[in-house]
mmCIF file of C-alpha atoms (C1' of nucleotides) in Angstrom:
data_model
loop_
_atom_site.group_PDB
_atom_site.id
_atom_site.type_symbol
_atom_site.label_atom_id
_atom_site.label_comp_id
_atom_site.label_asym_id
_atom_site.label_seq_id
_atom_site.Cartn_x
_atom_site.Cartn_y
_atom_site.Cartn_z
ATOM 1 C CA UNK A 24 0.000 0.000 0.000
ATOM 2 C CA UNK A 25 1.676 3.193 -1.430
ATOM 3 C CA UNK A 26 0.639 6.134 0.843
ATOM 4 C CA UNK A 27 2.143 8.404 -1.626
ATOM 5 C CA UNK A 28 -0.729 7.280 -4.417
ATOM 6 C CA UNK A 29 -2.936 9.968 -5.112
ATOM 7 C CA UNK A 30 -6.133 7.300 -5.546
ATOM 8 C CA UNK A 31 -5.530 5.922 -2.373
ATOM 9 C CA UNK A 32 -5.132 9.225 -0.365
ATOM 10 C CA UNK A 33 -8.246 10.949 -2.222
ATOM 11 C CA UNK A 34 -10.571 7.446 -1.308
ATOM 12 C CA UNK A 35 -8.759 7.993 1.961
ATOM 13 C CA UNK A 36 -9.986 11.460 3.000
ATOM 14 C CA UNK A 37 -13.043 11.386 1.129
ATOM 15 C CA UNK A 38 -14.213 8.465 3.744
ATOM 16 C CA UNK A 39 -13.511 10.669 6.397
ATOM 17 C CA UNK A 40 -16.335 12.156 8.159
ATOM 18 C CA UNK A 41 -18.226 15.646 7.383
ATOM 19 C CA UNK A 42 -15.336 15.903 4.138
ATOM 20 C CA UNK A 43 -18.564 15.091 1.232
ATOM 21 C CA UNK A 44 -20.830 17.123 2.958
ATOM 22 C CA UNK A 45 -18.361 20.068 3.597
ATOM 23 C CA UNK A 46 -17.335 19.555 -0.424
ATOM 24 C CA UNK A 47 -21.434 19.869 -1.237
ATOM 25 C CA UNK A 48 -22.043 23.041 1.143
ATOM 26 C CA UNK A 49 -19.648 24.642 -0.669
ATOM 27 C CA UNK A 50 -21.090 23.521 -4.403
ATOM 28 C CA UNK A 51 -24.004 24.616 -3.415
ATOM 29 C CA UNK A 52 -25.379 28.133 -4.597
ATOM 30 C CA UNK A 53 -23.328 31.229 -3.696
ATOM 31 C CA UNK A 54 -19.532 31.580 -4.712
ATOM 32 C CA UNK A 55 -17.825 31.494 -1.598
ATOM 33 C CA UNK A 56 -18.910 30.496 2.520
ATOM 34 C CA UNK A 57 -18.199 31.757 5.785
ATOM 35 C CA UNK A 58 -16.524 29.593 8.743
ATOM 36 C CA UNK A 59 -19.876 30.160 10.960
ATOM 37 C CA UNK A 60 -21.913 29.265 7.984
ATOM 38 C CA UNK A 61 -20.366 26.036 7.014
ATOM 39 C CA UNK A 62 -20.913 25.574 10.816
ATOM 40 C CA UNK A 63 -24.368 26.492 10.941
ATOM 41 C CA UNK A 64 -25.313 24.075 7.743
ATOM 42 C CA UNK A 65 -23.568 21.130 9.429
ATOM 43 C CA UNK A 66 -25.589 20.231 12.173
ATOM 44 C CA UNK A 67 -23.622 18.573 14.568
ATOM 45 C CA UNK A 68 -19.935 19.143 13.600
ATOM 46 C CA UNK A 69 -17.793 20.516 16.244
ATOM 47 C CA UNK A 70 -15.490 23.364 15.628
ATOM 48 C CA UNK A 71 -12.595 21.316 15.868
ATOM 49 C CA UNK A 72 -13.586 18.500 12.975
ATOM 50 C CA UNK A 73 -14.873 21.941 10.631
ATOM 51 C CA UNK A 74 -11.101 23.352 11.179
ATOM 52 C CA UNK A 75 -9.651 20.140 10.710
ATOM 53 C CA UNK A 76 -11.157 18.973 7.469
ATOM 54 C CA UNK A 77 -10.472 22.883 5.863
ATOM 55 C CA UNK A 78 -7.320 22.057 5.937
ATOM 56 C CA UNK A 79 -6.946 18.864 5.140
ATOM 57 C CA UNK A 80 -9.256 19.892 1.738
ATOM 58 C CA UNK A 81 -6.749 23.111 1.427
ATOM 59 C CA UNK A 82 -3.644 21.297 1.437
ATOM 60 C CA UNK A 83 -5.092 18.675 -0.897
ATOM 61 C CA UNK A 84 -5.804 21.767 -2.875
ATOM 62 C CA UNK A 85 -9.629 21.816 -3.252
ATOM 63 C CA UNK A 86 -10.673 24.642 -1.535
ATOM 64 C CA UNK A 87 -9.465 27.842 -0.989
ATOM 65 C CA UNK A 88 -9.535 30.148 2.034
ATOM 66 C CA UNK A 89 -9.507 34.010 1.735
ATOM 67 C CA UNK A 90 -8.992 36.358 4.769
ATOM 68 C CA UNK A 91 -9.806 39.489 5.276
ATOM 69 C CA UNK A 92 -8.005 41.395 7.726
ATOM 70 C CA UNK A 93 -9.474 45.156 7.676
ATOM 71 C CA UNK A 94 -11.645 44.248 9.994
ATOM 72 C CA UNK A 95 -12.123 42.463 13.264
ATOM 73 C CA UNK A 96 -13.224 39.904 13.816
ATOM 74 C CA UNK A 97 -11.323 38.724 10.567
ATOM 75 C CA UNK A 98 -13.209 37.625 8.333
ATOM 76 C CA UNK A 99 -12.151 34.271 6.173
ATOM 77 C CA UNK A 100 -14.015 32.334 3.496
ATOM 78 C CA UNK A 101 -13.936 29.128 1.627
ATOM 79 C CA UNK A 102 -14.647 28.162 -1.639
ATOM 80 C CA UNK A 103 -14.114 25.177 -3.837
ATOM 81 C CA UNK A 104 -10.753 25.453 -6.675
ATOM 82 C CA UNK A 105 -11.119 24.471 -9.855
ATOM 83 C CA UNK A 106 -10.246 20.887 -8.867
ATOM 84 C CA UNK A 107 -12.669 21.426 -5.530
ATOM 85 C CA UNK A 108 -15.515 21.834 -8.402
ATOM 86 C CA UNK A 109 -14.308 18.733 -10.006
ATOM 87 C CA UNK A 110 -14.325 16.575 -7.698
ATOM 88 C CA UNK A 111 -18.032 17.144 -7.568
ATOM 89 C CA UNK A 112 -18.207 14.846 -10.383
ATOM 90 C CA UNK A 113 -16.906 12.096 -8.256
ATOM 91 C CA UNK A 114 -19.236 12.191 -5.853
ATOM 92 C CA UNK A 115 -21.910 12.120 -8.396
ATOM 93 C CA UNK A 116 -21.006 9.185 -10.368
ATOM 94 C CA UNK A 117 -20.779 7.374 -6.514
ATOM 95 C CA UNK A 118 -24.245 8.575 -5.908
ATOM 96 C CA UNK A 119 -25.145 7.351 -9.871
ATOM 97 C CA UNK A 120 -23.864 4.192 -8.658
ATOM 98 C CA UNK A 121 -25.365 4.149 -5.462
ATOM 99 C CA UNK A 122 -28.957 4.413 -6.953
ATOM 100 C CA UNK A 123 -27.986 1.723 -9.886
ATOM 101 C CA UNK A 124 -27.299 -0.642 -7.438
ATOM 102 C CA UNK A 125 -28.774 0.328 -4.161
ATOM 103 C CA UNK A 126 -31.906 0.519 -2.658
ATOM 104 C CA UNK A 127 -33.734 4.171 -3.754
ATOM 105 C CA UNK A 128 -34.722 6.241 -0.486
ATOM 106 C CA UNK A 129 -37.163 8.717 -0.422
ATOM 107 C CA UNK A 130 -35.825 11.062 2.544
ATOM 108 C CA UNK A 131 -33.738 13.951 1.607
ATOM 109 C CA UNK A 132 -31.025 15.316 3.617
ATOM 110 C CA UNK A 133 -29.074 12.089 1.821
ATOM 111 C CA UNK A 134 -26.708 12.385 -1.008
ATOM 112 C CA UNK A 135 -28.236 9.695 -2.554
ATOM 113 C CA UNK A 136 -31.487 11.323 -2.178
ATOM 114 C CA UNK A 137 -33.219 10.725 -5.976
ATOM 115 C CA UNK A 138 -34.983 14.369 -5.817
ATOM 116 C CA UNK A 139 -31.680 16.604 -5.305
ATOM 117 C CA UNK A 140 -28.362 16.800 -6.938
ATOM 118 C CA UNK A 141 -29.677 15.594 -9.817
ATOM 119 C CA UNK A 142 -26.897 14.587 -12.644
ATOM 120 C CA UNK B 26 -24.851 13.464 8.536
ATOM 121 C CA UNK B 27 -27.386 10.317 7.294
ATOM 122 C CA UNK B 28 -25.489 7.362 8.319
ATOM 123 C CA UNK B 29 -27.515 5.329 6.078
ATOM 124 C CA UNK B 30 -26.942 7.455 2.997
ATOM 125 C CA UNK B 31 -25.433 4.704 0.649
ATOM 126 C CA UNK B 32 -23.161 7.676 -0.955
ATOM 127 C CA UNK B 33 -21.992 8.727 2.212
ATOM 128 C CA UNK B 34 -21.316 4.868 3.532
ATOM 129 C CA UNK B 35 -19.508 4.120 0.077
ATOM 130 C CA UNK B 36 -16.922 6.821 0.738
ATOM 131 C CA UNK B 37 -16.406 6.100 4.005
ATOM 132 C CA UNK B 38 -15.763 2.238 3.230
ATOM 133 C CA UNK B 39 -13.526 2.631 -0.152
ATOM 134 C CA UNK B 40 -11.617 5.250 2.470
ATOM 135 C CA UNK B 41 -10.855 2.141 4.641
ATOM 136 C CA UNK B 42 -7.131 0.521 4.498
ATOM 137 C CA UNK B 43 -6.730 -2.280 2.007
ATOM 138 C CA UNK B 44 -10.126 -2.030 0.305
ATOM 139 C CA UNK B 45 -9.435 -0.265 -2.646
ATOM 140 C CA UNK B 46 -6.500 -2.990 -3.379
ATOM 141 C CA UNK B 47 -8.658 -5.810 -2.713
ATOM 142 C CA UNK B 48 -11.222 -4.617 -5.409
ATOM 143 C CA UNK B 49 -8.557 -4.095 -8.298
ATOM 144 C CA UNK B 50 -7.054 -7.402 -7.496
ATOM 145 C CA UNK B 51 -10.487 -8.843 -7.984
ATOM 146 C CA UNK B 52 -10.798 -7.283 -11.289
ATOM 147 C CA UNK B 53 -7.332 -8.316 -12.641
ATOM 148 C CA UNK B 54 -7.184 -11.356 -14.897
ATOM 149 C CA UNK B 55 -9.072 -14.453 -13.105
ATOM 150 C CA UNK B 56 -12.834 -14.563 -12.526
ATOM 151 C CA UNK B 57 -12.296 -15.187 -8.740
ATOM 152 C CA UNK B 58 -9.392 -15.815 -6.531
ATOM 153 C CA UNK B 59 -8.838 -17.665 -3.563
ATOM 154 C CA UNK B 60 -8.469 -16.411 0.169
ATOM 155 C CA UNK B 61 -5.104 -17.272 -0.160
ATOM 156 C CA UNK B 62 -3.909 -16.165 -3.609
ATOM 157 C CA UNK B 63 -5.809 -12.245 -2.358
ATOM 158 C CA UNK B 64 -3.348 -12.993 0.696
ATOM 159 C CA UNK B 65 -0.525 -13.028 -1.294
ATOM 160 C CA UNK B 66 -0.927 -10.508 -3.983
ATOM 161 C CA UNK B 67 -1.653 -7.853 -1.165
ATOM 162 C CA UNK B 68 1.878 -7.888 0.957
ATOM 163 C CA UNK B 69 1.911 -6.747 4.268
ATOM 164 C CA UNK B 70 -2.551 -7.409 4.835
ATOM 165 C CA UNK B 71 -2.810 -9.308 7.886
ATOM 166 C CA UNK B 72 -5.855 -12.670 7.748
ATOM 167 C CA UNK B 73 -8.271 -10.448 9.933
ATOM 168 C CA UNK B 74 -8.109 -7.151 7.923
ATOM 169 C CA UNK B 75 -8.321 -9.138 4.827
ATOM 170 C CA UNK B 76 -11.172 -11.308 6.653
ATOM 171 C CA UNK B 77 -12.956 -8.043 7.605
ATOM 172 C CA UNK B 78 -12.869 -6.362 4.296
ATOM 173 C CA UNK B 79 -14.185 -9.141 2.159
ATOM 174 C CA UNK B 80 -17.072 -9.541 4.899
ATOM 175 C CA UNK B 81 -17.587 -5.423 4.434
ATOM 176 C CA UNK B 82 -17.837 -6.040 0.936
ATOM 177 C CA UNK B 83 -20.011 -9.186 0.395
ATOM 178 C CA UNK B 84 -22.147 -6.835 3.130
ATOM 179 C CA UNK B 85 -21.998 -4.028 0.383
ATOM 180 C CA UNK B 86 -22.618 -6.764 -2.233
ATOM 181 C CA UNK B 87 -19.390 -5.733 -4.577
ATOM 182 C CA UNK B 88 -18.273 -8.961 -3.856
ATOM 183 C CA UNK B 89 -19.852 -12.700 -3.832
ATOM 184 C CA UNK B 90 -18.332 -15.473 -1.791
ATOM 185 C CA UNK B 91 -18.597 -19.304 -3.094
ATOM 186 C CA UNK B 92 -17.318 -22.500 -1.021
ATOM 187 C CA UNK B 93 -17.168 -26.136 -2.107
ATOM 188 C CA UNK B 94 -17.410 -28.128 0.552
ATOM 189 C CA UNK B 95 -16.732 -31.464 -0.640
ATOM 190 C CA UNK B 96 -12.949 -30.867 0.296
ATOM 191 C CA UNK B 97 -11.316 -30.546 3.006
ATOM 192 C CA UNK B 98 -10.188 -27.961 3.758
ATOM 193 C CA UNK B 99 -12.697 -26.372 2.277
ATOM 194 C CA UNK B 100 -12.212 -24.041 -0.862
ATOM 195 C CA UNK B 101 -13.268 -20.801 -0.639
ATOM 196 C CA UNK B 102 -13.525 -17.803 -4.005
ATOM 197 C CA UNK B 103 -14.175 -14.596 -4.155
ATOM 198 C CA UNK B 104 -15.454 -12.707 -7.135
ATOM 199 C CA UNK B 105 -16.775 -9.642 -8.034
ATOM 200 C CA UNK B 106 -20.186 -8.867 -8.003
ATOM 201 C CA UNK B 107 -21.887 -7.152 -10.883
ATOM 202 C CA UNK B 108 -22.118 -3.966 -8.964
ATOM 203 C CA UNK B 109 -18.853 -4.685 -7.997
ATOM 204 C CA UNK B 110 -17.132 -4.578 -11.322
ATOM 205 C CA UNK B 111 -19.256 -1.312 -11.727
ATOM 206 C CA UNK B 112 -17.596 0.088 -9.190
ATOM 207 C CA UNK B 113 -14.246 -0.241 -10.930
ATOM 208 C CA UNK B 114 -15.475 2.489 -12.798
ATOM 209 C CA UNK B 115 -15.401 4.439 -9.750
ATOM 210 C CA UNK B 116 -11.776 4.215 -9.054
ATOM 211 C CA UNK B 117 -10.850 4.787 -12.408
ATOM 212 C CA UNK B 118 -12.648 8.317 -11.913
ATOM 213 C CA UNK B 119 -10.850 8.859 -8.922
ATOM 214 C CA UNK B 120 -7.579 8.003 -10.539
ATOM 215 C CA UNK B 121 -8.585 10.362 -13.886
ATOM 216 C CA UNK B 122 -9.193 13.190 -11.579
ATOM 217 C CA UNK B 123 -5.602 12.380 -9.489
ATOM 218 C CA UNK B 124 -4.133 12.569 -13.188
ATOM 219 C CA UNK B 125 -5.528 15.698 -14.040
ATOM 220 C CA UNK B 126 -4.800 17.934 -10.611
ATOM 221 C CA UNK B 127 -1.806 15.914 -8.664
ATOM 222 C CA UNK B 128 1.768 15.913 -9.951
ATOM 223 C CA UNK B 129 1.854 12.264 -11.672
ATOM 224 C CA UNK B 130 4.128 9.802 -10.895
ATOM 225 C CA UNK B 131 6.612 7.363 -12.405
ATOM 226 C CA UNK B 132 6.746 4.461 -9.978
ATOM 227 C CA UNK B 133 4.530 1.672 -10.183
ATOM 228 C CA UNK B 134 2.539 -0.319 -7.885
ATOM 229 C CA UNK B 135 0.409 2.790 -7.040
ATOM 230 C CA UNK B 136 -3.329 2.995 -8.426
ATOM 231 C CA UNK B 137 -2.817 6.436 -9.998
ATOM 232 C CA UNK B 138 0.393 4.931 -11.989
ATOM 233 C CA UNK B 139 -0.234 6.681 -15.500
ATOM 234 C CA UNK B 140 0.934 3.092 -17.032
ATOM 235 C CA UNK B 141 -0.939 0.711 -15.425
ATOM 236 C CA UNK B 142 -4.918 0.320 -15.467
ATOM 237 C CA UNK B 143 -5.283 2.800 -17.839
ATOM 238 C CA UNK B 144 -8.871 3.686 -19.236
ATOM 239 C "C1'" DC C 15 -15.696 35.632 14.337
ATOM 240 C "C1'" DG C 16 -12.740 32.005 13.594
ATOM 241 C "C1'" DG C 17 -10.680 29.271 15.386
ATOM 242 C "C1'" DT C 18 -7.135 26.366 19.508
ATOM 243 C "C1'" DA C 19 -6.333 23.620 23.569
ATOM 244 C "C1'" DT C 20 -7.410 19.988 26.366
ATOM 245 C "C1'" DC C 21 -9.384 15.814 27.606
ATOM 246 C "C1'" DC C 22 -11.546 11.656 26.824
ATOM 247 C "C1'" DT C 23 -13.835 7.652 24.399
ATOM 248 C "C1'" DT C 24 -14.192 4.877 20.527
ATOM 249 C "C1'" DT C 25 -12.634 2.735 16.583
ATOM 250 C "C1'" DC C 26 -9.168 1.001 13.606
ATOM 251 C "C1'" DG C 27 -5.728 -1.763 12.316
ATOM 252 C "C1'" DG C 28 -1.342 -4.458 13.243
ATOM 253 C "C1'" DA C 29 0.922 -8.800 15.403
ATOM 254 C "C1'" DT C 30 0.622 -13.211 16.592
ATOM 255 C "C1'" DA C 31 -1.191 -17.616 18.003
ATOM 256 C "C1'" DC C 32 -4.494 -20.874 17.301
ATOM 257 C "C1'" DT C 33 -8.313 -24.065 15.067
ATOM 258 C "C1'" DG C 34 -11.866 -27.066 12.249
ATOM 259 C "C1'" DC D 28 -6.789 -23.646 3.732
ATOM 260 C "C1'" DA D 29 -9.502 -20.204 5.535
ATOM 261 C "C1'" DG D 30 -10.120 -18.067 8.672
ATOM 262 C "C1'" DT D 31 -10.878 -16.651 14.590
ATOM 263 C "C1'" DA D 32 -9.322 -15.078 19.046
ATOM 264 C "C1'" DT D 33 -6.759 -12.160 21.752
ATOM 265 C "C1'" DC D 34 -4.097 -8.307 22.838
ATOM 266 C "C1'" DC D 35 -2.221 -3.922 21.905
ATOM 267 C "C1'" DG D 36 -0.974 0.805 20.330
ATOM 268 C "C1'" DA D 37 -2.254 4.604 17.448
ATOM 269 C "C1'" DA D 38 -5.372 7.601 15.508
ATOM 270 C "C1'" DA D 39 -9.895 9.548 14.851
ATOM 271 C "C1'" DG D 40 -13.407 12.104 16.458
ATOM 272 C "C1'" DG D 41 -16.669 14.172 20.104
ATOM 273 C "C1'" DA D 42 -17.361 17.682 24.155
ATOM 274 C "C1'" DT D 43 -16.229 21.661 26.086
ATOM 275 C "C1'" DA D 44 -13.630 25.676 27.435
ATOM 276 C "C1'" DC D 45 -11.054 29.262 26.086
ATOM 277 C "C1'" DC D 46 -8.634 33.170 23.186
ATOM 278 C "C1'" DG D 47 -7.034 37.159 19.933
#
DNA sequence: CGGTATCCTTTCGGATACTG
DNA sequence: CAGTATCCGAAAGGATACCG
């Protein structure tokens, strides 16, 4: 097992916890988030976890982090890098295979929900 | 976070240690390969993780266990499912997407190898 | 606001010995 | 041959308090 291979690091971190739906929030609509807003649509994820997996996804180079220092607070944001917004891909053709070969579920909330993310 | 979101649970398992090799050598050559021969062609797995992963997977149904019984010991081989070899698919988008936005490598051995498995 | 620091529990995975 | 059983250390992740 090669630690160095890029497959088996990406499969590695995407597995981790909160990293999908972190990658999704910041897909989703508007350009760029806030720390406290990734935090607020993330029920559940602790402050520590949030920091962590920023900058695991930063140093893996799919999102980007812009501060702000004029003002204090400081204020930072995060958005997905051109290879952030491919990834997205990924994680569809996972949920395309999920729903080939899964059972279908009708709650959303899911990433394999049939209703949203559609593609 | 929807633990039973089949997108979510198939990141988190293809993140776990050894799976990722387990599939490909599944997919290489053979139809199905002994407990054994998957022993051998994946050095350094120890008999539980390797025991633990192919029960993950049959769970998952990538993978589909048959044992003859009329010898003993017993035979047992594992092949891919048809999901299963679906999922190869999977990887390979992983790997096209390490391609595009990680420095490649020369070395071998590794999944994102631009020689080997190519497609 | 955007995080760290600390502590603590759980889970994972490695090593090795053993068995039907 | 095809695994289990047992033990262990390391790492992941949750809870909470605190700080510039």
């Amino acid at each position: 097992m090669d630690k160095d291979c890029t497959v088996y690091r990406t499969a590695d971190f995407i597995g981790r916890r909160w990293t999908l739906l972190i990658l999704l929030e910041l897909c989703k609509g508007k350009p760029s988030r806030r720390y406290s807003e990734l935090k607020k649509s993330l029920p559940g994820i602790t402050p520590k976890i949030l920091s962590t997996r920023l900058k695991e996804l930063e140093k893996e180079g799919l999102v980007k982090k812009r501060v702000d220092t004029r003002t204090f607070p400081v204020r930072c944001d995060y958005s997905l890098t051109k290879s952030g917004g491919d990834f997205i891909g990924i994680i569809k053709n996972i949920k395309k295979w999920a729903l080939r070969w899964k059972f279908t579920n009708k709650t959303c909330s899911r990433l394999d929900c049939k209703e949203c993310m559609v593609g």
